[in-house]
PDB file of C-alpha atoms in Angstrom:
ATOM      1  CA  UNK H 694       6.955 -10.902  12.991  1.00  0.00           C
ATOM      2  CA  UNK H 695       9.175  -9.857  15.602  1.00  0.00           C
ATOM      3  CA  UNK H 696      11.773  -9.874  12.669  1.00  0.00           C
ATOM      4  CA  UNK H 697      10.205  -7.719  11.014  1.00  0.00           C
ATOM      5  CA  UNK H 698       9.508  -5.430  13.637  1.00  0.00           C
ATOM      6  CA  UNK H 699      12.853  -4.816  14.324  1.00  0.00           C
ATOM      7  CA  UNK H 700      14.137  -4.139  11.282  1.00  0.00           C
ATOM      8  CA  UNK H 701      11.492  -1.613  10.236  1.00  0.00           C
ATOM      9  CA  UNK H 702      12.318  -0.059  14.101  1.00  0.00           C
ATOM     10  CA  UNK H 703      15.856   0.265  12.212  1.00  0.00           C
ATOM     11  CA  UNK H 704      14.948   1.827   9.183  1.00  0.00           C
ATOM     12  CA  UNK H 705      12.586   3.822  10.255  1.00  0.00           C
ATOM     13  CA  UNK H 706      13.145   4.910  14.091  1.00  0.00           C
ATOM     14  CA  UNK H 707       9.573   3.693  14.778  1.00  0.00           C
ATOM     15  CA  UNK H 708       7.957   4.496  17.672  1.00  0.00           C
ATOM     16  CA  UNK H 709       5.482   2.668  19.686  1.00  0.00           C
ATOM     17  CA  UNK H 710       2.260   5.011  18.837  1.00  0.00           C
ATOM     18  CA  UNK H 711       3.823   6.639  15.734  1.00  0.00           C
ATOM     19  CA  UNK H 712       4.528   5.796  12.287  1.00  0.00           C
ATOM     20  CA  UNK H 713       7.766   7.350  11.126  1.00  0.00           C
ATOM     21  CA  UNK H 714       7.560   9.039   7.472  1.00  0.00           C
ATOM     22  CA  UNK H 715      10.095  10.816   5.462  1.00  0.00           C
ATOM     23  CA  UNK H 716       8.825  14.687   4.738  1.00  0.00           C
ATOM     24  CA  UNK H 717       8.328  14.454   1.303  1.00  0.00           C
ATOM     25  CA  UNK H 718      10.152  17.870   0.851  1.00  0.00           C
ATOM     26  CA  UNK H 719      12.727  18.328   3.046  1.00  0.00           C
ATOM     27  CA  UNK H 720      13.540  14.381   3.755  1.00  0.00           C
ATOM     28  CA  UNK H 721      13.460  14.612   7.260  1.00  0.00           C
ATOM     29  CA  UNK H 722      11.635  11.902   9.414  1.00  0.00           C
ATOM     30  CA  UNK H 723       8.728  13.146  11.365  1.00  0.00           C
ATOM     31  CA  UNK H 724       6.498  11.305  13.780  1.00  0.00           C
ATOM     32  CA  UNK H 725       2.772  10.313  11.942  1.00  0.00           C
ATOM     33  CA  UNK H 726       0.459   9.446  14.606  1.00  0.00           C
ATOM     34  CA  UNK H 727      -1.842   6.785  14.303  1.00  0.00           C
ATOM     35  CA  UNK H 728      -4.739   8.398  16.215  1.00  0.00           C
ATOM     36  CA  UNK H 729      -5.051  11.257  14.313  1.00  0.00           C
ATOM     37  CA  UNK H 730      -8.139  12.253  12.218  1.00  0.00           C
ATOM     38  CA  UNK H 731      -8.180  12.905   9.035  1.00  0.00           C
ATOM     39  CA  UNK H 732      -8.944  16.584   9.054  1.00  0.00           C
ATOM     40  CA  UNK H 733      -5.631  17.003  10.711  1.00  0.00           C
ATOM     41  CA  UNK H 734      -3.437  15.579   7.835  1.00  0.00           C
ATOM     42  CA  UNK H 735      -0.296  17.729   7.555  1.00  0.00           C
ATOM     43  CA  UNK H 736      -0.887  17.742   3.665  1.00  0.00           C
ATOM     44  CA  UNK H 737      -2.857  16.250   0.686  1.00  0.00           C
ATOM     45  CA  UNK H 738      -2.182  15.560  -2.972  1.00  0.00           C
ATOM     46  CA  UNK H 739      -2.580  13.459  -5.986  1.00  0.00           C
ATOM     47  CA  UNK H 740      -0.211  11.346  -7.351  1.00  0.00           C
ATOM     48  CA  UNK H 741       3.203   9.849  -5.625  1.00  0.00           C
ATOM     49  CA  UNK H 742       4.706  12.976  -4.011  1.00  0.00           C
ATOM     50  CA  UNK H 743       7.854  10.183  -2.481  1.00  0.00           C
ATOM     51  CA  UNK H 744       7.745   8.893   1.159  1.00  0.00           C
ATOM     52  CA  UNK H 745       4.857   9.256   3.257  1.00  0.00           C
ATOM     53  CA  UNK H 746       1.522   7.796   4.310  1.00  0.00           C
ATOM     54  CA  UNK H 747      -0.613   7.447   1.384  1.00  0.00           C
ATOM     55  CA  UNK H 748      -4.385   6.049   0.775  1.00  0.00           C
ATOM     56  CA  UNK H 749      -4.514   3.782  -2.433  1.00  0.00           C
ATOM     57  CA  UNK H 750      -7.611   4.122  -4.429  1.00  0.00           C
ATOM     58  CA  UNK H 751      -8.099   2.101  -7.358  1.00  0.00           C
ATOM     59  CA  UNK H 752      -8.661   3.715 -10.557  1.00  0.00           C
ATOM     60  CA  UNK H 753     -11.677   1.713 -11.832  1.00  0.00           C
ATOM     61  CA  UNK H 754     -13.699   1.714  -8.884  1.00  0.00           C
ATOM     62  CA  UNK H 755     -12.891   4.376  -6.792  1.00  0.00           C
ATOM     63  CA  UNK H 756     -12.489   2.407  -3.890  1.00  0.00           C
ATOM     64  CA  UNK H 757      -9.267   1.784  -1.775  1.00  0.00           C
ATOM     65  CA  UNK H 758      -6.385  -0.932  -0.747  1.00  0.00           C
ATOM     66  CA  UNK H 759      -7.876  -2.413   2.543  1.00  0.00           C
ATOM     67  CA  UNK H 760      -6.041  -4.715   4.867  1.00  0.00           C
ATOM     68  CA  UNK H 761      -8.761  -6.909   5.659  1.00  0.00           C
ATOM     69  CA  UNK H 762     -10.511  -5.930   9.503  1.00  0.00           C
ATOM     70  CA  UNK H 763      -6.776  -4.315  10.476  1.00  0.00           C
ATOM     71  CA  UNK H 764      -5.544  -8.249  10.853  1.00  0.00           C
ATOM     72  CA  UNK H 765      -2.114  -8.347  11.490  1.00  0.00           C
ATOM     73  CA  UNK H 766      -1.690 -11.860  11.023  1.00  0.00           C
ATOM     74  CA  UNK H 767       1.111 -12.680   7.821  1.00  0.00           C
ATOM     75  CA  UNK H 768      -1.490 -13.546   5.117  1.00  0.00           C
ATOM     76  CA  UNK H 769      -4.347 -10.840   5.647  1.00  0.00           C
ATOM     77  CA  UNK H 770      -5.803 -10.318   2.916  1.00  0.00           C
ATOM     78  CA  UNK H 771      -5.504  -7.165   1.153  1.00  0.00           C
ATOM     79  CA  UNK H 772      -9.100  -5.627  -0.734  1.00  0.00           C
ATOM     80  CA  UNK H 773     -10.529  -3.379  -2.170  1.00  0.00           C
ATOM     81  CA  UNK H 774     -13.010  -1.571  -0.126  1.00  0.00           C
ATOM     82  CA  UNK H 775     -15.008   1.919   0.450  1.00  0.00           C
ATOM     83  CA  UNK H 776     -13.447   4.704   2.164  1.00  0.00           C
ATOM     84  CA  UNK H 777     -13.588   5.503   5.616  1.00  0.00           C
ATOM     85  CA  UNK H 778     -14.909   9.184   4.974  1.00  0.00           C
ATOM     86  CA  UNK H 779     -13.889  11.720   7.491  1.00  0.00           C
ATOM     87  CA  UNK H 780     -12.557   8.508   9.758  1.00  0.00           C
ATOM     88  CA  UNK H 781      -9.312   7.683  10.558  1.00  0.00           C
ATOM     89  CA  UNK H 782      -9.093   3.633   9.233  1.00  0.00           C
ATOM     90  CA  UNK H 783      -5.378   2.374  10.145  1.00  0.00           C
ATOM     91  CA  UNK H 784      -6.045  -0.569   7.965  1.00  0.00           C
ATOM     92  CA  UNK H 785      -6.337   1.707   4.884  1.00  0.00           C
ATOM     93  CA  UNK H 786      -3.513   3.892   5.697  1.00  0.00           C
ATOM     94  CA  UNK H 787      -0.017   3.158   4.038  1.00  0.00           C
ATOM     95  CA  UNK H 788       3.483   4.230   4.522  1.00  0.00           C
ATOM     96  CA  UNK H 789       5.491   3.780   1.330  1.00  0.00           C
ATOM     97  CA  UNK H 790       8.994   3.525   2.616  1.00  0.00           C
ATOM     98  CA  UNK H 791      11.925   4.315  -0.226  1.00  0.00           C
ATOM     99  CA  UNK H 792      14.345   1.202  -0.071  1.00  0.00           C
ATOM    100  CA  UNK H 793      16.509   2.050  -2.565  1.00  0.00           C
ATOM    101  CA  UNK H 794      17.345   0.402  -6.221  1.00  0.00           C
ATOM    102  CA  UNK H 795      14.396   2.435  -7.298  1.00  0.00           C
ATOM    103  CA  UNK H 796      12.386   0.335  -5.560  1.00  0.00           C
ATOM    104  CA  UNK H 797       9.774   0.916  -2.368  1.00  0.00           C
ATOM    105  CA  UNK H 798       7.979  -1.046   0.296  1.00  0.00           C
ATOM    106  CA  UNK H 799       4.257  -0.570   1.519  1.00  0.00           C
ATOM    107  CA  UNK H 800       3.738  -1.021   5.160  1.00  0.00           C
ATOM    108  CA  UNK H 801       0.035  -0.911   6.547  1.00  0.00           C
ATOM    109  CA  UNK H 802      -0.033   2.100   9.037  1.00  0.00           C
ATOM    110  CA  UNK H 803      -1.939   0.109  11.565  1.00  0.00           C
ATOM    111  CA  UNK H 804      -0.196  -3.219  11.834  1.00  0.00           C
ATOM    112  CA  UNK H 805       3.163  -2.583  10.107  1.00  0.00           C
ATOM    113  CA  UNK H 806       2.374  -5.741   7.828  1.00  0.00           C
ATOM    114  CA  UNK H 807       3.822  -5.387   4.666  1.00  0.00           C
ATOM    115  CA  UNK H 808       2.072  -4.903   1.326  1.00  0.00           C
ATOM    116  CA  UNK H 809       3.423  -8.094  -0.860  1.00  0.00           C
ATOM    117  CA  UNK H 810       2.193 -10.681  -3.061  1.00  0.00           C
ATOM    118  CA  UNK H 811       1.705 -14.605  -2.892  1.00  0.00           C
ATOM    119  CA  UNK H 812       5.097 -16.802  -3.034  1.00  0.00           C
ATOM    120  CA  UNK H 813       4.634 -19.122  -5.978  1.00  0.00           C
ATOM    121  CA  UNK H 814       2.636 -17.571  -8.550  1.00  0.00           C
ATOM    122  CA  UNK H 815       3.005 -19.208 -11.719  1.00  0.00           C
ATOM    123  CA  UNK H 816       4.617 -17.221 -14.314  1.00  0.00           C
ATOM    124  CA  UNK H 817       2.158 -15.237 -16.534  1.00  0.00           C
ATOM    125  CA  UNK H 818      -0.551 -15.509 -14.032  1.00  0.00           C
ATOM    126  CA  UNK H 819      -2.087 -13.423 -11.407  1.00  0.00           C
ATOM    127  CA  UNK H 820      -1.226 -14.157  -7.236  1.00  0.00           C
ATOM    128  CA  UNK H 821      -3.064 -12.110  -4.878  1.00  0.00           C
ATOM    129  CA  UNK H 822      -1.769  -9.700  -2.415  1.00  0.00           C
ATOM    130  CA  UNK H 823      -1.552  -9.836   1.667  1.00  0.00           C
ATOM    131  CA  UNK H 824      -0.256  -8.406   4.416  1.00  0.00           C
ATOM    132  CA  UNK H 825       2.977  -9.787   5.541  1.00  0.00           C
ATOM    133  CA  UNK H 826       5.517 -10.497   7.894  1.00  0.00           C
ATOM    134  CA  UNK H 827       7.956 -10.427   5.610  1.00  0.00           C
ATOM    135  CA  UNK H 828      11.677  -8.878   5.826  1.00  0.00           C
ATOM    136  CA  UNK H 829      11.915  -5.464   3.780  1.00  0.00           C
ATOM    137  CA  UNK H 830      14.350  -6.702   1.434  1.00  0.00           C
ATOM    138  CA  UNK H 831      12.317  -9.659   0.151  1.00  0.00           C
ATOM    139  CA  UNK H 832      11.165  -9.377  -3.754  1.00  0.00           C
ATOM    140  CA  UNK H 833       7.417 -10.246  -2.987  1.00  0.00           C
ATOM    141  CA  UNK H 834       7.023  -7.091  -0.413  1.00  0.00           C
ATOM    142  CA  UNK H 835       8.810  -4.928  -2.825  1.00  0.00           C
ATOM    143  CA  UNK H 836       7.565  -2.376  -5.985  1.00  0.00           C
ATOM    144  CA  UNK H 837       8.406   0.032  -8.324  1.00  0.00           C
ATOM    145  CA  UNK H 838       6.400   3.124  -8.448  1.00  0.00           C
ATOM    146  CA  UNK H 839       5.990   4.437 -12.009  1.00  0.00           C
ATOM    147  CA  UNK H 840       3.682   7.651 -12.517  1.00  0.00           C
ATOM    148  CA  UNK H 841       1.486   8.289 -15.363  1.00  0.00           C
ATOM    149  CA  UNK H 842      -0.057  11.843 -14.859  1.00  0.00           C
ATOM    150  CA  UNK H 843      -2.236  11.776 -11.562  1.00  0.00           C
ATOM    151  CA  UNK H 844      -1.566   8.131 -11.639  1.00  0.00           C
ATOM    152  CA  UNK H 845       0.543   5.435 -10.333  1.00  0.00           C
ATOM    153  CA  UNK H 846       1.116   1.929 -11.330  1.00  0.00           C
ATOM    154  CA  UNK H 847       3.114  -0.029  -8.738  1.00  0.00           C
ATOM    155  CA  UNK H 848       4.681  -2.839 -10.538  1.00  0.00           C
ATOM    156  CA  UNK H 849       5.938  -6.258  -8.804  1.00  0.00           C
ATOM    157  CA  UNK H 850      10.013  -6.520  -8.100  1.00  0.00           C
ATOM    158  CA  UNK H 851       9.350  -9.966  -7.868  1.00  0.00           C
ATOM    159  CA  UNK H 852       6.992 -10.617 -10.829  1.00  0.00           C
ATOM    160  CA  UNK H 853       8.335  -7.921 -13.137  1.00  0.00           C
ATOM    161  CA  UNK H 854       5.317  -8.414 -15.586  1.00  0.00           C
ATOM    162  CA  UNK H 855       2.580  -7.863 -13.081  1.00  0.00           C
ATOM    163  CA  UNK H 856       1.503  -4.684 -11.773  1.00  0.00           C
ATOM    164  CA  UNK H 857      -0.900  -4.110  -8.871  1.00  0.00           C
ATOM    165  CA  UNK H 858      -4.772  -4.898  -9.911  1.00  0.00           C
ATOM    166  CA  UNK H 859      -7.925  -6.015  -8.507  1.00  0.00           C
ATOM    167  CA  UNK H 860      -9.565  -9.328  -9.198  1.00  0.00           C
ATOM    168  CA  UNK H 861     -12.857  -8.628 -10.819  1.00  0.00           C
ATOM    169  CA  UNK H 862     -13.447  -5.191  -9.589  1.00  0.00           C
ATOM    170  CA  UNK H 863     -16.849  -4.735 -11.386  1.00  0.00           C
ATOM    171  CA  UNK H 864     -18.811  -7.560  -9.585  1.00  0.00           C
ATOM    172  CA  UNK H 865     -21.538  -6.018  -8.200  1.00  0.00           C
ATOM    173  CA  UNK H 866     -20.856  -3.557  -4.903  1.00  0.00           C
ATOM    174  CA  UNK H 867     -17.314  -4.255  -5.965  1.00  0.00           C
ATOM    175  CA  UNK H 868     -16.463  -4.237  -2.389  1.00  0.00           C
ATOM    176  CA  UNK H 869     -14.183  -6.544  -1.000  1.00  0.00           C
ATOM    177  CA  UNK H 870     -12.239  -8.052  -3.571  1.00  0.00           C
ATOM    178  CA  UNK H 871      -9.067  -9.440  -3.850  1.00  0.00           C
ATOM    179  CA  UNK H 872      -6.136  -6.801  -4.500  1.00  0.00           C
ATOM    180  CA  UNK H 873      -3.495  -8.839  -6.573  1.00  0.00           C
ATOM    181  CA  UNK H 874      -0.395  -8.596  -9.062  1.00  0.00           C
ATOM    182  CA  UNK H 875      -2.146  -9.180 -12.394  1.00  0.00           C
ATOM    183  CA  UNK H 876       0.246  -9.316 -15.959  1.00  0.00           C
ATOM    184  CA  UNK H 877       0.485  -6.135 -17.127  1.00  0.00           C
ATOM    185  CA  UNK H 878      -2.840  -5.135 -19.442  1.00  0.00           C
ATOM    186  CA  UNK H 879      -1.764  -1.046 -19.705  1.00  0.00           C
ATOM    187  CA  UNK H 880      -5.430   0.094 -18.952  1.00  0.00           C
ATOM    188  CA  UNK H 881      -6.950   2.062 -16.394  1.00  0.00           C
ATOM    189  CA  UNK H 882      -7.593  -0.802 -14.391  1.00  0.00           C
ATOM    190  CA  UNK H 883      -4.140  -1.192 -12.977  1.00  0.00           C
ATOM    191  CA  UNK H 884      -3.790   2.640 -11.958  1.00  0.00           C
ATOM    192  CA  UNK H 885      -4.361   3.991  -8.594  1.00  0.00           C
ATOM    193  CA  UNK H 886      -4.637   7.549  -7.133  1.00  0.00           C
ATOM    194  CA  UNK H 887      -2.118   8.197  -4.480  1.00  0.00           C
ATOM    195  CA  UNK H 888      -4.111  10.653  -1.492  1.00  0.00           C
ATOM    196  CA  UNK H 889      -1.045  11.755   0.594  1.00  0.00           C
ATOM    197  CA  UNK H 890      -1.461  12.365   4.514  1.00  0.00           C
ATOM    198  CA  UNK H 891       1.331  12.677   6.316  1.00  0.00           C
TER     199      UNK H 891
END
């Protein structure tokens, strides 16, 4: 973890009670602070608009990417789950970071854990997603963002034929389930809308 910490401190110029984000106009880093209320975002828009602090919200269900109760311990898991409203929820706040290669990172905006997927996954098949402690340049914390429309689909650098998903999203309440890198189906179901905040 502490790792990881540093090297994001590196990348980014963090800050103890900010999150750094690149303007996505000018490319400048400003300070994003985690305390601040929704209402106060410095901007909002659909799609992937580059670096910033986004909210994920799944396509199919209308619910959001949600680091499970803010944990910050490597293996969280990562659900989907309804949106905070007017509420400022860390744990469903995410800075996409541009790493280069055409490739980003996702780090949680409340526990700097990094979006990434299960080591091991058998090819062809699913692996679930999780906050991690993981160093930046590691495949399994790393994605590609391709846009289609209003939409994004973030596909795996380290499982190129799997694409972000949810397990199941359609049980009933829908609520807390699994966020994972699924194979590649090419339906609405692996396309989120990107809300940028800061």
């Amino acid at each position: 973890m502490q790792l990881l910490q540093t090297v994001i401190s590196l990348l980014f110029c963090s800050a103890a009670t900010a999150v750094p984000v690149a303007d996505s106009v000018s490319g400048d880093f400003g300070l994003a602070r985690r305390d601040e209320p929704i209402g106060l975002v410095s901007r909002e828009s659909s799609g992937y608009q580059g670096p910033g602090v986004y909210t994920l919200t799944y396509h199919a269900t209308n619910l959001r990417a949600d680091l499970y109760l803010g944990g910050s311990a490597p293996g969280t898991p990562i659900n989907q789950w309804g949106s905070s409203g007017p509420y400022y929820n860390a744990h469903q706040y995410w800075q996409i970071a541009d790493v280069g290669q055409g490739q980003v990172i996702i780090i949680n905006n409340g526990t700097s854990t990094l979006f990434s997927v299960a080591t091991g996954a058998p090819s062809g098949q699913a692996a679930n997603c999780t906050g991690q402690a993981y160093p930046p340049w590691k495949p399994e914390s790393r994605w590609i963002v391709e846009t289609q429309g209003n939409y994004v689909i973030f596909k795996s650098v380290a499982y190129p034929n799997n694409v972000m998903d949810v397990l199941n999203p359609e049980q009933p309440f829908g609520q807390n389930t699994p966020v994972q890198a699924a194979p590649r189906s090419g339906t609405k179901d692996q396309q989120w809308v990107l809300q940028l905040h800061f």
